[in-house]
Amino acid sequence: MTSTATDMTIKAVRTTLIRVPWPNDPWLKGHSFGEARNLLVLEVETKGGIVGMGYLFSFRPGLKTVVAALEETLLPHVIGKDATAVEGIWTDLWKRTVTYNRGGIVTMAMSALDIALWDAIGKRANMPLHRLWGHVRSELPVYGSGCFRGSGGDGMIAKALHYKEKGYKAIKMQMAHTTNLRGDVDNVKRMREALGPDIAIMIDINQGWTADVAINQGRKIVDYDVYWLEEPVPADDFKGYRRVAEALPIRIVGGETHFTRYDLRPFFENPCCPILQPDPMRGGYTDLRKISVLADTWGLQMAPHLFPELNVQLLASIPNGAWIEDMGLSEDLWVEPVKVVNGTITAPERPGHGLAFKPEILKDCKVG
């Protein structure tokens, strides 16, 4: 029999919407993420008293819709289940919602719940998730992201130099979504000149080009030793991805806008992208781990989208982790943030994912 103290039966699930002002950080200049950060915090409480936490960080409106999806379609089937049955819960919810889900709002709702369940399991085991899943390494390389096109060429270069001074070995800048194709190329040239030969330059297109524009622009930046070209075409243009990858001697990467391993299937059937970038908000830990196994099977690496404080747990537990993305979006939210030191992140040893929002943020920034 299960003792009361270790009873993992799900007793309650609570959701809280918070809206947090951006920190007064000059290096966030030029972002296009709105006036404040919008988050959904989800807590799973077990009968034994363990509380697991998951969250969604959204750059667009929609979190109220996620809460509605949770309350209407998911939580009635979760209360009373054992929190350790995370795979069974995921499978059950996926099947129950298959006629209107398979991506989008309901999958995001499932992801917040899934992250919370894994946090509870880690706390119950008194182990960090990267140990629970099978530890590979503690230290992981980080690239400095968020050299925003909105800050102009000079602003992107200034931020990249800031990252270099802090010990980062790679940065990510942006191209596309402008009317100045030549200026975009010139920004890459200037970035390479400013950084020198030893810092990797990643470039994010944010789905801003057609395949033919990506090929033409890519040929013009080849000489500047670009590490990767990210999301060069719209997410659903899988043939465009293949055309670009076949035409350019630059790594073509993507995956952050795709939902679950099913949405990524064309990247496994035609592995033209050597590094995949799935987002934990679009599949949770359960699916992210499956994607990493599939990727490893096909000789692909993983560099998940944003959220280093969550992704460090996965990347420390798999053999094919490549990079952690750091944009400085959430360090001020946590009681114990995951710090970047000399261009690396060390996986925390706290139980679960090891994250807790500052109590004053949950109190003062609550919506409604």
XYZ file of C-alpha atoms in Angstrom, residues 152-309:
158
model
C 19.312 47.581 -36.336
C 22.700 46.375 -37.474
C 24.583 48.429 -34.894
C 22.346 47.185 -32.090
C 22.738 43.532 -33.083
C 26.517 43.898 -33.219
C 26.649 45.679 -29.855
C 24.681 42.892 -28.181
C 26.808 40.213 -29.830
C 29.963 41.895 -28.525
C 28.360 41.990 -25.073
C 27.832 38.224 -25.279
C 31.425 37.746 -26.437
C 32.725 39.732 -23.475
C 30.736 37.477 -21.134
C 32.404 34.362 -22.564
C 29.776 33.082 -24.999
C 31.247 31.171 -27.934
C 28.221 31.662 -30.205
C 25.569 34.309 -30.868
C 22.386 34.505 -32.906
C 21.353 37.484 -35.009
C 18.354 38.029 -37.262
C 17.738 38.594 -40.950
C 14.536 38.920 -43.013
C 11.273 40.681 -42.172
C 12.823 43.834 -43.613
C 12.643 45.495 -47.022
C 16.413 45.683 -47.322
C 17.936 42.435 -48.582
C 21.311 44.032 -49.238
C 21.319 45.604 -45.793
C 20.647 42.177 -44.277
C 23.716 40.744 -45.998
C 25.809 43.728 -44.960
C 24.788 43.200 -41.327
C 26.190 39.653 -41.457
C 29.432 40.904 -43.015
C 29.785 43.564 -40.335
C 28.948 41.068 -37.592
C 31.727 38.726 -38.688
C 34.199 41.600 -38.877
C 33.208 42.761 -35.387
C 33.354 39.341 -33.728
C 36.408 37.938 -35.438
C 36.805 34.338 -36.587
C 36.295 32.447 -33.317
C 32.662 33.199 -32.415
C 29.960 31.161 -34.145
C 27.265 33.218 -35.872
C 23.789 31.726 -36.065
C 21.112 33.508 -38.100
C 17.364 33.380 -37.473
C 15.044 34.112 -40.397
C 11.853 33.518 -38.375
C 10.132 31.990 -41.431
C 10.617 35.257 -43.292
C 11.704 34.083 -46.750
C 10.544 31.893 -49.591
C 12.918 29.117 -50.585
C 14.279 31.025 -53.590
C 15.034 34.140 -51.525
C 16.660 31.979 -48.847
C 18.905 30.345 -51.435
C 19.908 33.664 -53.006
C 20.528 35.366 -49.677
C 22.300 32.310 -48.305
C 24.774 32.287 -51.175
C 25.700 35.876 -50.361
C 26.571 35.111 -46.716
C 28.433 31.819 -47.166
C 31.819 33.546 -47.005
C 31.100 34.821 -43.484
C 31.204 31.341 -41.926
C 27.589 31.122 -40.783
C 27.008 28.304 -38.275
C 23.336 27.843 -39.135
C 20.388 29.398 -40.930
C 17.263 28.964 -38.824
C 13.662 28.678 -40.020
C 14.480 30.066 -43.471
C 10.982 29.319 -44.825
C 7.481 28.910 -43.329
C 7.202 25.971 -40.944
C 4.926 23.944 -43.213
C 7.124 24.324 -46.303
C 9.030 21.068 -45.858
C 10.004 20.907 -49.525
C 11.312 24.450 -49.224
C 13.510 23.321 -46.338
C 14.902 20.551 -48.552
C 15.519 22.907 -51.485
C 17.408 25.357 -49.287
C 19.430 22.644 -47.559
C 20.417 21.056 -50.869
C 21.445 24.402 -52.366
C 23.555 25.838 -49.531
C 26.715 24.704 -47.708
C 25.227 26.039 -44.445
C 23.391 24.053 -41.756
C 19.652 24.570 -42.142
C 17.807 24.147 -38.840
C 14.265 24.462 -37.508
C 11.490 22.861 -35.543
C 10.496 25.410 -32.915
C 7.117 26.108 -34.547
C 6.240 22.442 -34.979
C 4.033 20.579 -32.516
C 5.224 17.181 -31.242
C 7.188 14.476 -33.010
C 4.329 13.956 -35.452
C 4.690 17.453 -36.861
C 8.460 16.879 -37.153
C 8.077 13.585 -39.012
C 9.160 15.030 -42.419
C 12.477 16.064 -40.845
C 13.122 12.421 -39.945
C 11.921 10.986 -43.244
C 14.171 13.450 -45.103
C 16.839 14.474 -42.589
C 17.987 17.682 -44.238
C 18.253 19.563 -40.920
C 21.171 18.280 -38.813
C 19.957 20.096 -35.682
C 16.334 20.188 -34.495
C 14.878 22.913 -32.269
C 11.588 21.690 -30.766
C 9.879 23.804 -28.122
C 8.892 22.352 -24.714
C 5.744 24.506 -24.817
C 4.594 22.534 -27.879
C 4.833 19.002 -26.555
C 6.105 19.048 -22.986
C 8.956 16.992 -21.631
C 7.347 13.692 -22.619
C 7.320 14.429 -26.320
C 10.602 16.359 -26.248
C 12.338 13.243 -24.936
C 10.839 11.160 -27.735
C 11.983 13.681 -30.319
C 15.505 13.495 -28.896
C 15.556 9.695 -29.260
C 14.283 9.890 -32.834
C 16.849 12.569 -33.600
C 19.662 10.483 -32.146
C 18.488 7.499 -34.187
C 18.832 9.546 -37.369
C 22.142 11.152 -36.385
C 20.596 14.539 -35.608
C 21.366 16.871 -32.716
C 19.065 18.843 -30.459
C 19.081 22.560 -29.684
C 15.594 23.190 -28.257
C 13.919 26.564 -28.560
C 14.508 29.062 -25.724
C 13.642 28.282 -22.079
C 17.159 27.262 -20.946
C 15.866 26.751 -17.406
